[in-house]
Amino acid sequence: ARAQIGVTGLAVMGSNIARNFARHGHTVALHNRSIAKTDALIDKHGSEGDFVRTETIEEFIAALEKPRRVLIMVKAGDATDAVIGELADAMEEGDVIIDGGNSLYTDTIRREKEMSDRGLNFVGAGISGGEVGALEGPSIMPGGPKEAYDSLGPLLESISAHVDGTPCCTHIGPDGSGHFVKMVHNGIEYADMQLIGEAYDLLRKALDLPVDKIADVFREWNSSDLESYLIEITAEVLSQTDADTGKPLVDVIVDAAGQKGTGRWTVKSALDLGVPTTGIGEAVFSRALSSALDQRKAANGLESGTLGETPTDTDQFIDDIRSALYASKVVAYAQGFDQIAAGSKEYDWDLHPGAMATIWRGGCIIRAQFLNRIVEAYDENADLPSLLLAPYFRDAVEKAVDSWRRVVVTATQMGIPVPAFASSLSYYDALRADRLPAALTQGLRDYFGAHTYQRIDKEGTFHTLWSEGRTEVEA
Ligand code: 6PG
């Protein structure tokens, strides 16, 4: 037995992670249900490092040094449970099973419990960065027992991305916390992409800019405080010309956004936790709306009402859009970090938001300069009531707010949908408001259902006898 790590499930992500381990000098045992994929990997990339080819689970397990470490890279759901079952039967106390898929964190909580009952260590690890990241350095979010991380951590850290010498991998917390954090990462990825989409749509429809010019705008924004992987690749996608038609590729792609489910999970969890993660919510709903093609077709001729004019100062409006994008992004991240804090509290995970921001600086899809500012914000004050209140972000958003309002007003007047920009601005306005109409909601609940209310001027719980003289009583 000489392999430090085994990888089972050798589709693209699995193969690339296995190669990444080998390239870093680790001996990697390979296993796949169909041996053809294993052979293909060794054929094409065998020279990159030290691989051990195995056919059966028994051979695979026997190839591993103890404690055995196996990374599962198969489809989330039933396939993952099946592989875990097979591995667990063949493994011994103290061995480590790592699930590197996009598993639902509640499944990970269940699996960790099942495995620990059998004396095995189970690590649910979120891995972000797509195919290239898997090969060249992803961001890794491993949960599970701390002892498992002691033996596994150095291995994972060696293949992760690094920023300023710091690995984009750290022990997140117990059981499902790694997959929970990866889920919120994906939700934020949805929000980022929705905001980029709204900015693009405004540049196109409000300002009538040609697509190649819009690509230039994003390229320019990528040297501002918006600098990030997603902004960078937006310029790339917008610059692509379709070979068949000579049109911008974006104009021949069907405008129905797909989703595999992690964004939806984030919103469901936000609802359960009672956290207003509105930015991610708008992003998920926008994808759903875009995909309702029949309904959209039927609604296509609906009256727009009188529409406003194109803004006269193009450069000013481009800059307004940039500010609106930035401010809305701050809101989306503030909400995402609130959700992480709420999850941490609910499940007793003791998560450190600054540590999450640190490992998201490189390797993952939402990697950005911006994350450094988040790290600093939590370094300064680990108990920030909201990221929006960190001095740096507060200042940035307060400077952006006039632009933000102009963008939402103009979009509304021109009939251009900006759900994420608008709802983020409303979130900001609600958060900073002195009084909210929730007082009226409480009054109504008390009227029809005797649900009671609290008063601003004295302790206690009260109810008004609405149909009996309308006097107030203590409940
Ligand atoms: C990542 C990505 C990755 C995947 C998403 C895409 O972090 O590397 O988030 O996990 O590309 O699942 O999600 P949708 O198909 O739902 O857009």
Short mmCIF file of C-alpha atoms and ligand atoms in Angstrom, two decimals:
data_model
loop_
_atom_site.label_atom_id
_atom_site.label_comp_id
_atom_site.label_asym_id
_atom_site.label_seq_id
_atom_site.Cartn_x
_atom_site.Cartn_y
_atom_site.Cartn_z
CA ALA A 1 0.00 0.00 0.00
CA ARG A 2 1.63 3.19 -1.11
CA ALA A 3 -0.96 5.69 -2.31
CA GLN A 4 -1.56 8.73 -0.08
CA ILE A 5 -4.96 9.34 -1.58
CA GLY A 6 -7.52 7.51 -3.66
CA VAL A 7 -9.94 9.12 -6.07
CA THR A 8 -13.09 7.31 -7.17
CA GLY A 9 -15.27 8.78 -9.91
CA LEU A 10 -13.08 9.83 -12.80
CA ALA A 11 -15.30 12.11 -14.86
CA VAL A 12 -13.72 15.47 -15.66
CA MET A 13 -13.69 16.90 -12.11
CA GLY A 14 -12.44 13.65 -10.57
CA SER A 15 -9.72 13.11 -13.19
CA ASN A 16 -8.49 16.66 -12.88
CA ILE A 17 -8.32 16.51 -9.08
CA ALA A 18 -6.48 13.17 -9.30
CA ARG A 19 -3.98 14.71 -11.73
CA ASN A 20 -3.60 17.73 -9.47
CA PHE A 21 -2.67 15.43 -6.53
CA ALA A 22 -0.19 13.53 -8.72
CA ARG A 23 1.35 16.75 -10.03
CA HIS A 24 2.00 17.71 -6.43
CA GLY A 25 4.00 14.57 -5.81
CA HIS A 26 1.31 12.47 -4.15
CA THR A 27 0.75 8.88 -5.20
CA VAL A 28 -2.87 8.56 -6.29
CA ALA A 29 -4.90 5.36 -6.44
CA LEU A 30 -7.51 5.54 -9.18
CA HIS A 31 -10.90 3.88 -9.27
CA ASN A 32 -13.89 4.20 -11.55
CA ARG A 33 -16.95 2.06 -12.10
CA SER A 34 -15.96 1.54 -15.74
CA ILE A 35 -12.28 0.82 -16.10
CA ALA A 36 -12.15 2.62 -19.48
CA LYS A 37 -12.03 6.04 -17.76
CA THR A 38 -9.20 4.92 -15.47
CA ASP A 39 -7.20 3.64 -18.44
CA ALA A 40 -7.89 6.78 -20.44
CA LEU A 41 -6.54 8.92 -17.61
CA ILE A 42 -3.38 6.83 -17.28
CA ASP A 43 -2.94 6.74 -21.07
CA LYS A 44 -3.18 10.47 -21.51
CA HIS A 45 -1.73 11.78 -18.28
CA GLY A 46 0.14 8.92 -16.66
CA SER A 47 3.43 10.74 -17.08
CA GLU A 48 2.28 13.61 -14.84
CA GLY A 49 2.90 11.66 -11.65
CA ASP A 50 2.48 8.47 -9.73
CA PHE A 51 -0.86 6.72 -10.31
CA VAL A 52 -1.99 3.30 -9.11
CA ARG A 53 -4.50 1.68 -11.44
CA THR A 54 -7.13 -0.42 -9.67
CA GLU A 55 -10.21 -2.24 -10.92
CA THR A 56 -12.15 -3.31 -7.85
CA ILE A 57 -12.96 -1.53 -4.60
CA GLU A 58 -10.90 -4.17 -2.73
CA GLU A 59 -7.83 -3.47 -4.88
CA PHE A 60 -8.42 0.25 -4.53
CA ILE A 61 -8.60 0.07 -0.73
CA ALA A 62 -5.55 -2.18 -0.59
CA ALA A 63 -3.53 0.36 -2.56
CA LEU A 64 -3.92 3.03 0.11
CA GLU A 65 -1.64 3.78 3.04
CA LYS A 66 -3.32 4.05 6.45
CA PRO A 67 -5.32 5.89 7.53
CA ARG A 68 -6.85 5.46 4.11
CA ARG A 69 -8.12 8.59 2.41
CA VAL A 70 -10.62 8.32 -0.43
CA LEU A 71 -12.07 11.23 -2.33
CA ILE A 72 -15.45 10.54 -3.94
CA MET A 73 -16.15 12.56 -7.09
CA VAL A 74 -19.49 11.21 -8.28
CA LYS A 75 -22.88 12.78 -8.88
CA ALA A 76 -24.49 14.17 -5.72
CA GLY A 77 -27.43 12.16 -4.36
CA ASP A 78 -28.04 8.41 -4.60
CA ALA A 79 -24.81 7.69 -6.51
CA THR A 80 -22.84 9.23 -3.65
CA ASP A 81 -24.69 7.14 -1.04
CA ALA A 82 -24.01 3.97 -3.04
CA VAL A 83 -20.26 4.63 -3.27
CA ILE A 84 -20.05 5.60 0.40
CA GLY A 85 -21.73 2.30 1.32
CA GLU A 86 -19.27 0.24 -0.73
CA LEU A 87 -16.25 2.09 0.63
CA ALA A 88 -17.40 1.92 4.23
CA ASP A 89 -17.81 -1.85 3.98
CA ALA A 90 -14.21 -2.19 2.79
CA MET A 91 -12.62 0.36 5.13
CA GLU A 92 -11.38 0.25 8.73
CA GLU A 93 -11.74 2.43 11.78
CA GLY A 94 -9.97 5.76 11.42
CA ASP A 95 -10.09 5.80 7.61
CA VAL A 96 -11.34 8.93 5.91
CA ILE A 97 -14.04 9.28 3.25
CA ILE A 98 -14.19 12.65 1.51
CA ASP A 99 -17.21 13.64 -0.57
CA GLY A 100 -16.01 16.30 -3.02
CA GLY A 101 -19.33 16.67 -4.85
CA ASN A 102 -21.96 19.40 -4.59
CA SER A 103 -23.90 17.48 -1.93
CA LEU A 104 -26.79 18.95 -0.01
CA TYR A 105 -25.43 19.81 3.45
CA THR A 106 -28.24 18.01 5.26
CA ASP A 107 -27.23 14.81 3.42
CA THR A 108 -23.69 15.43 4.61
CA ILE A 109 -24.87 15.83 8.21
CA ARG A 110 -26.66 12.48 7.92
CA ARG A 111 -23.74 10.72 6.25
CA GLU A 112 -21.21 12.05 8.74
CA LYS A 113 -23.34 10.67 11.57
CA GLU A 114 -23.69 7.27 9.87
CA MET A 115 -19.96 7.02 9.22
CA SER A 116 -18.88 8.19 12.65
CA ASP A 117 -21.17 5.52 14.14
CA ARG A 118 -19.06 3.03 12.16
CA GLY A 119 -15.78 4.55 13.34
CA LEU A 120 -15.03 6.22 10.02
CA ASN A 121 -14.22 9.86 9.40
CA PHE A 122 -16.48 11.55 6.89
CA VAL A 123 -15.49 14.83 5.30
CA GLY A 124 -17.99 16.73 3.16
CA ALA A 125 -15.80 19.02 1.10
CA GLY A 126 -17.10 21.75 -1.16
CA ILE A 127 -14.80 22.18 -4.14
CA SER A 128 -15.09 25.19 -6.38
CA GLY A 129 -13.32 26.30 -9.52
CA GLY A 130 -14.76 24.17 -12.29
CA GLU A 131 -12.61 21.90 -14.44
CA VAL A 132 -9.62 24.21 -14.66
CA GLY A 133 -9.71 24.90 -10.95
CA ALA A 134 -9.77 21.19 -10.17
CA LEU A 135 -6.59 20.74 -12.18
CA GLU A 136 -4.71 23.91 -11.34
CA GLY A 137 -5.90 24.78 -7.86
CA PRO A 138 -9.48 24.95 -6.60
CA SER A 139 -10.90 26.53 -3.47
CA ILE A 140 -11.69 23.70 -1.05
CA MET A 141 -14.20 23.85 1.82
CA PRO A 142 -13.82 20.67 3.90
CA GLY A 143 -16.09 20.03 6.88
CA GLY A 144 -16.09 17.08 9.25
CA PRO A 145 -14.10 16.02 12.30
CA LYS A 146 -11.06 18.13 13.17
CA GLU A 147 -8.92 14.97 13.60
CA ALA A 148 -9.64 14.01 9.99
CA TYR A 149 -8.43 17.40 8.86
CA ASP A 150 -5.15 16.94 10.69
CA SER A 151 -4.21 14.08 8.37
CA LEU A 152 -6.05 15.31 5.30
CA GLY A 153 -5.51 19.06 5.46
CA PRO A 154 -1.92 19.23 4.23
CA LEU A 155 -2.84 17.07 1.25
CA LEU A 156 -5.81 19.23 0.29
CA GLU A 157 -3.95 22.46 0.96
CA SER A 158 -1.13 21.34 -1.34
CA ILE A 159 -3.48 21.09 -4.34
CA SER A 160 -5.63 24.14 -3.58
CA ALA A 161 -5.16 27.59 -5.06
CA HIS A 162 -2.93 29.92 -3.05
CA VAL A 163 -3.25 33.67 -2.63
CA ASP A 164 -0.25 35.53 -1.18
CA GLY A 165 1.10 32.18 -0.04
CA THR A 166 -2.09 31.25 1.87
CA PRO A 167 -3.94 28.13 0.72
CA CYS A 168 -7.56 28.51 -0.38
CA CYS A 169 -8.48 25.60 1.86
CA THR A 170 -9.16 25.45 5.58
CA HIS A 171 -11.09 23.28 7.98
CA ILE A 172 -14.56 24.82 7.89
CA GLY A 173 -16.24 23.11 10.85
CA PRO A 174 -18.16 19.96 11.83
CA ASP A 175 -20.27 17.64 9.64
CA GLY A 176 -22.26 19.49 6.94
CA SER A 177 -20.61 22.88 7.35
CA GLY A 178 -18.26 22.53 4.36
CA HIS A 179 -21.09 21.76 1.97
CA PHE A 180 -23.24 24.45 3.56
CA VAL A 181 -20.54 27.04 2.92
CA LYS A 182 -20.09 25.75 -0.65
CA MET A 183 -23.85 26.05 -1.14
CA VAL A 184 -23.82 29.69 -0.05
CA HIS A 185 -20.78 30.22 -2.30
CA ASN A 186 -22.87 28.97 -5.21
CA GLY A 187 -25.78 31.17 -4.20
CA ILE A 188 -23.48 34.17 -4.20
CA GLU A 189 -22.20 33.01 -7.60
CA TYR A 190 -25.82 33.18 -8.83
CA ALA A 191 -26.24 36.69 -7.40
CA ASP A 192 -22.96 37.90 -8.94
CA MET A 193 -24.00 36.54 -12.33
CA GLN A 194 -27.48 38.05 -12.12
CA LEU A 195 -26.02 41.48 -11.26
CA ILE A 196 -23.58 41.21 -14.16
CA GLY A 197 -26.51 40.25 -16.40
CA GLU A 198 -28.53 43.29 -15.31
CA ALA A 199 -25.56 45.60 -15.89
CA TYR A 200 -25.07 44.13 -19.35
CA ASP A 201 -28.77 44.48 -20.18
CA LEU A 202 -28.74 48.16 -19.17
CA LEU A 203 -25.61 48.91 -21.17
CA ARG A 204 -27.30 47.30 -24.12
CA LYS A 205 -30.90 48.46 -23.82
CA ALA A 206 -30.67 51.75 -21.96
CA LEU A 207 -27.53 53.01 -23.68
CA ASP A 208 -27.75 51.07 -26.93
CA LEU A 209 -24.06 50.13 -26.80
CA PRO A 210 -22.84 47.48 -29.24
CA VAL A 211 -21.74 44.17 -27.70
CA ASP A 212 -18.01 44.66 -28.41
CA LYS A 213 -18.15 48.03 -26.66
CA ILE A 214 -19.88 46.40 -23.69
CA ALA A 215 -17.07 43.83 -23.55
CA ASP A 216 -14.64 46.77 -23.31
CA VAL A 217 -16.65 48.28 -20.45
CA PHE A 218 -16.39 45.02 -18.48
CA ARG A 219 -12.69 44.79 -19.29
CA GLU A 220 -12.26 48.28 -17.87
CA TRP A 221 -14.34 47.46 -14.79
CA ASN A 222 -12.02 44.55 -14.20
CA SER A 223 -9.33 47.02 -13.23
CA SER A 224 -11.61 48.69 -10.68
CA ASP A 225 -12.83 47.48 -7.30
CA LEU A 226 -15.03 45.08 -9.29
CA GLU A 227 -11.99 43.06 -10.35
CA SER A 228 -13.04 39.41 -10.34
CA TYR A 229 -13.03 36.21 -12.33
CA LEU A 230 -16.70 36.56 -13.33
CA ILE A 231 -16.24 40.13 -14.63
CA GLU A 232 -13.13 39.00 -16.52
CA ILE A 233 -14.90 36.11 -18.24
CA THR A 234 -17.93 38.31 -18.98
CA ALA A 235 -15.65 40.33 -21.27
CA GLU A 236 -14.46 37.06 -22.83
CA VAL A 237 -17.95 35.70 -23.49
CA LEU A 238 -19.15 39.05 -24.87
CA SER A 239 -16.15 39.21 -27.22
CA GLN A 240 -16.92 35.86 -28.77
CA THR A 241 -18.26 35.92 -32.35
CA ASP A 242 -20.39 33.03 -33.59
CA ALA A 243 -18.62 31.26 -36.45
CA ASP A 244 -21.86 30.33 -38.26
CA THR A 245 -23.63 33.66 -38.29
CA GLY A 246 -20.91 36.21 -37.61
CA LYS A 247 -23.07 37.58 -34.79
CA PRO A 248 -21.96 37.99 -31.19
CA LEU A 249 -22.26 34.53 -29.63
CA VAL A 250 -24.45 35.97 -26.86
CA ASP A 251 -27.06 36.84 -29.52
CA VAL A 252 -27.45 33.27 -30.72
CA ILE A 253 -27.64 31.63 -27.28
CA VAL A 254 -31.21 30.90 -26.09
CA ASP A 255 -31.93 33.31 -23.22
CA ALA A 256 -33.13 30.64 -20.76
CA ALA A 257 -30.75 30.18 -17.84
CA GLY A 258 -30.26 26.65 -16.50
CA GLN A 259 -29.65 25.65 -12.91
CA LYS A 260 -28.61 22.45 -11.28
CA GLY A 261 -30.05 23.24 -7.87
CA THR A 262 -27.45 24.70 -5.50
CA GLY A 263 -28.92 28.21 -5.85
CA ARG A 264 -32.37 26.89 -5.03
CA TRP A 265 -30.95 25.09 -2.00
CA THR A 266 -29.42 28.33 -0.77
CA VAL A 267 -32.77 30.11 -0.97
CA LYS A 268 -34.65 27.24 0.69
CA SER A 269 -32.13 27.25 3.51
CA ALA A 270 -32.39 31.03 3.79
CA LEU A 271 -36.16 30.69 4.17
CA ASP A 272 -35.75 28.02 6.85
CA LEU A 273 -33.19 30.09 8.71
CA GLY A 274 -35.30 33.25 8.34
CA VAL A 275 -32.50 35.21 6.69
CA PRO A 276 -33.49 37.72 3.98
CA THR A 277 -31.10 36.52 1.29
CA THR A 278 -32.95 38.56 -1.33
CA GLY A 279 -30.09 39.01 -3.83
CA ILE A 280 -29.63 35.27 -4.26
CA GLY A 281 -33.41 34.82 -4.25
CA GLU A 282 -33.86 37.29 -7.13
CA ALA A 283 -31.09 35.53 -9.04
CA VAL A 284 -32.71 32.11 -8.68
CA PHE A 285 -36.17 33.45 -9.58
CA SER A 286 -34.75 35.33 -12.56
CA ARG A 287 -33.31 32.10 -13.96
CA ALA A 288 -36.69 30.45 -13.48
CA LEU A 289 -38.50 33.33 -15.21
CA SER A 290 -36.07 33.27 -18.13
CA SER A 291 -36.74 29.57 -18.60
CA ALA A 292 -40.53 29.97 -18.73
CA LEU A 293 -40.30 30.34 -22.50
CA ASP A 294 -43.95 29.61 -23.36
CA GLN A 295 -45.23 32.03 -20.78
CA ARG A 296 -42.79 34.70 -21.94
CA LYS A 297 -43.85 34.21 -25.54
CA ALA A 298 -47.52 34.55 -24.62
CA ALA A 299 -46.79 37.73 -22.63
CA ASN A 300 -44.55 39.28 -25.27
CA GLY A 301 -47.03 41.93 -26.49
CA LEU A 302 -48.06 43.28 -23.07
CA GLU A 303 -48.36 47.06 -22.96
CA SER A 304 -45.26 48.79 -21.55
CA GLY A 305 -46.85 52.14 -20.77
CA THR A 306 -45.00 55.34 -21.57
CA LEU A 307 -41.28 54.73 -21.54
CA GLY A 308 -38.51 57.09 -20.50
CA GLU A 309 -35.66 58.30 -22.69
CA THR A 310 -32.09 57.09 -23.02
CA PRO A 311 -29.86 58.86 -20.47
CA THR A 312 -28.10 61.79 -22.12
CA ASP A 313 -24.70 61.43 -20.49
CA THR A 314 -23.48 57.99 -21.58
CA ASP A 315 -20.23 57.99 -19.59
CA GLN A 316 -22.01 59.11 -16.45
CA PHE A 317 -24.59 56.37 -16.81
CA ILE A 318 -21.95 53.70 -17.44
CA ASP A 319 -20.33 54.79 -14.21
CA ASP A 320 -23.70 54.76 -12.45
CA ILE A 321 -24.22 51.17 -13.55
CA ARG A 322 -20.79 50.25 -12.23
CA SER A 323 -21.65 51.79 -8.86
CA ALA A 324 -25.04 50.08 -8.76
CA LEU A 325 -23.39 46.77 -9.54
CA TYR A 326 -20.84 47.25 -6.80
CA ALA A 327 -23.37 48.32 -4.16
CA SER A 328 -25.74 45.48 -5.03
CA LYS A 329 -22.83 43.07 -4.84
CA VAL A 330 -21.99 44.28 -1.35
CA VAL A 331 -25.63 43.64 -0.37
CA ALA A 332 -25.56 40.12 -1.84
CA TYR A 333 -22.38 39.25 0.05
CA ALA A 334 -23.65 40.84 3.26
CA GLN A 335 -26.74 38.64 3.00
CA GLY A 336 -24.69 35.54 2.15
CA PHE A 337 -22.47 36.08 5.18
CA ASP A 338 -25.58 36.61 7.31
CA GLN A 339 -26.81 33.24 6.12
CA ILE A 340 -23.48 31.63 7.02
CA ALA A 341 -23.72 33.16 10.50
CA ALA A 342 -27.30 31.91 10.88
CA GLY A 343 -26.35 28.40 9.72
CA SER A 344 -23.42 28.41 12.09
CA LYS A 345 -25.70 29.32 14.97
CA GLU A 346 -28.43 26.85 14.03
CA TYR A 347 -26.03 23.90 13.77
CA ASP A 348 -23.46 25.01 16.33
CA TRP A 349 -20.64 25.09 13.80
CA ASP A 350 -18.64 28.05 15.09
CA LEU A 351 -17.83 29.24 11.56
CA HIS A 352 -15.47 32.16 11.05
CA PRO A 353 -16.66 34.45 8.25
CA GLY A 354 -13.17 35.88 7.74
CA ALA A 355 -11.84 32.37 7.09
CA MET A 356 -14.50 31.79 4.41
CA ALA A 357 -13.63 35.05 2.69
CA THR A 358 -9.95 34.11 2.84
CA ILE A 359 -10.37 30.79 1.03
CA TRP A 360 -12.68 32.36 -1.57
CA ARG A 361 -9.99 34.81 -2.68
CA GLY A 362 -8.58 32.31 -5.16
CA GLY A 363 -9.52 29.15 -7.02
CA CYS A 364 -13.31 29.48 -6.85
CA ILE A 365 -15.81 30.97 -9.26
CA ILE A 366 -16.51 34.05 -7.11
CA ARG A 367 -12.81 34.83 -6.57
CA ALA A 368 -12.28 38.57 -6.50
CA GLN A 369 -10.17 41.40 -5.12
CA PHE A 370 -13.27 42.33 -3.16
CA LEU A 371 -12.81 39.28 -0.89
CA ASN A 372 -9.65 40.87 0.54
CA ARG A 373 -11.79 43.76 1.77
CA ILE A 374 -14.17 41.27 3.41
CA VAL A 375 -11.26 39.52 5.12
CA GLU A 376 -10.08 42.90 6.46
CA ALA A 377 -13.59 43.82 7.60
CA TYR A 378 -13.89 40.66 9.71
CA ASP A 379 -10.29 41.01 10.94
CA GLU A 380 -11.21 44.41 12.29
CA ASN A 381 -14.47 43.26 13.82
CA ALA A 382 -15.40 39.58 13.89
CA ASP A 383 -18.88 40.45 15.19
CA LEU A 384 -19.94 42.86 12.48
CA PRO A 385 -23.76 43.21 12.60
CA SER A 386 -23.68 43.35 8.77
CA LEU A 387 -20.92 43.53 6.20
CA LEU A 388 -22.64 46.73 5.03
CA LEU A 389 -21.56 48.33 8.30
CA ALA A 390 -17.85 47.62 7.92
CA PRO A 391 -16.30 51.09 7.47
CA TYR A 392 -14.87 50.28 4.02
CA PHE A 393 -18.15 48.94 2.60
CA ARG A 394 -20.29 51.51 4.33
CA ASP A 395 -18.25 54.26 2.73
CA ALA A 396 -18.28 52.58 -0.69
CA VAL A 397 -22.04 52.02 -0.65
CA GLU A 398 -22.82 55.51 0.69
CA LYS A 399 -20.78 56.94 -2.18
CA ALA A 400 -22.59 54.71 -4.68
CA VAL A 401 -26.13 55.25 -3.48
CA ASP A 402 -27.05 58.20 -5.73
CA SER A 403 -25.89 56.28 -8.79
CA TRP A 404 -27.72 53.20 -7.57
CA ARG A 405 -31.00 55.14 -7.34
CA ARG A 406 -30.52 56.72 -10.78
CA VAL A 407 -29.97 53.30 -12.30
CA VAL A 408 -33.05 51.75 -10.70
CA VAL A 409 -35.21 54.78 -11.63
CA THR A 410 -33.95 54.86 -15.22
CA ALA A 411 -34.37 51.12 -15.65
CA THR A 412 -37.91 51.32 -14.31
CA GLN A 413 -38.77 54.26 -16.57
CA MET A 414 -37.34 52.49 -19.60
CA GLY A 415 -39.06 49.19 -18.81
CA ILE A 416 -35.82 47.23 -18.29
CA PRO A 417 -36.04 44.59 -15.56
CA VAL A 418 -33.47 44.97 -12.78
CA PRO A 419 -34.80 42.69 -10.04
CA ALA A 420 -31.50 42.26 -8.21
CA PHE A 421 -30.41 45.91 -8.43
CA ALA A 422 -33.84 47.10 -7.28
CA SER A 423 -34.38 44.61 -4.51
CA SER A 424 -30.86 45.15 -3.16
CA LEU A 425 -31.54 48.87 -3.03
CA SER A 426 -34.84 48.21 -1.23
CA TYR A 427 -33.02 45.95 1.20
CA TYR A 428 -30.55 48.75 1.88
CA ASP A 429 -33.35 51.26 2.37
CA ALA A 430 -35.24 48.89 4.67
CA LEU A 431 -32.18 48.06 6.73
CA ARG A 432 -31.34 51.71 7.33
CA ALA A 433 -34.97 52.81 7.89
CA ASP A 434 -35.99 54.32 11.17
CA ARG A 435 -39.42 52.65 11.16
CA LEU A 436 -40.82 49.86 9.00
CA PRO A 437 -44.45 49.11 8.12
CA ALA A 438 -44.01 45.88 10.06
CA ALA A 439 -45.77 47.74 12.88
CA LEU A 440 -48.91 47.76 10.74
CA THR A 441 -48.42 44.06 9.92
CA GLN A 442 -48.40 43.39 13.66
CA GLY A 443 -51.56 45.47 14.11
CA LEU A 444 -53.33 43.52 11.38
CA ARG A 445 -52.20 40.17 12.80
CA ASP A 446 -53.52 41.22 16.16
CA TYR A 447 -56.83 42.37 14.64
CA PHE A 448 -57.67 39.19 12.75
CA GLY A 449 -55.93 36.57 14.85
CA ALA A 450 -55.14 38.00 18.28
CA HIS A 451 -51.47 37.39 17.50
CA THR A 452 -50.42 40.17 19.93
CA TYR A 453 -47.72 42.82 19.62
CA GLN A 454 -45.02 44.54 21.63
CA ARG A 455 -45.00 48.28 22.38
CA ILE A 456 -42.12 50.69 21.88
CA ASP A 457 -42.71 52.34 25.26
CA LYS A 458 -43.15 49.49 27.74
CA GLU A 459 -42.22 45.87 28.36
CA GLY A 460 -44.71 43.09 27.79
CA THR A 461 -46.99 41.58 25.17
CA PHE A 462 -50.26 43.27 24.28
CA HIS A 463 -53.54 42.66 22.52
CA THR A 464 -56.29 45.06 21.59
CA LEU A 465 -59.84 43.77 22.15
CA TRP A 466 -60.84 44.82 18.63
CA SER A 467 -64.48 43.76 18.88
CA GLU A 468 -64.96 44.52 22.57
CA GLY A 469 -64.50 48.25 22.98
CA ARG A 470 -61.00 48.26 21.52
CA THR A 471 -59.27 48.52 24.84
CA GLU A 472 -55.75 47.18 25.14
CA VAL A 473 -54.98 44.32 27.49
CA GLU A 474 -51.76 42.64 28.47
CA ALA A 475 -51.61 39.22 26.86
C1 6PG B 1 -18.07 25.98 -8.71
C2 6PG B 1 -19.39 26.00 -9.42
C3 6PG B 1 -19.82 24.60 -9.73
C4 6PG B 1 -20.86 24.50 -10.82
C5 6PG B 1 -22.21 25.01 -10.40
C6 6PG B 1 -23.02 25.51 -11.54
O1 6PG B 1 -18.03 26.50 -7.62
O2 6PG B 1 -17.11 25.45 -9.28
O3 6PG B 1 -20.34 26.61 -8.61
O4 6PG B 1 -20.18 24.00 -8.53
O5 6PG B 1 -20.43 25.10 -11.97
O6 6PG B 1 -22.87 23.92 -9.82
O7 6PG B 1 -24.29 25.64 -11.06
P1 6PG B 1 -25.58 25.78 -11.93
O8 6PG B 1 -25.55 24.72 -12.97
O9 6PG B 1 -26.68 25.60 -10.97
O10 6PG B 1 -25.51 27.15 -12.53
#
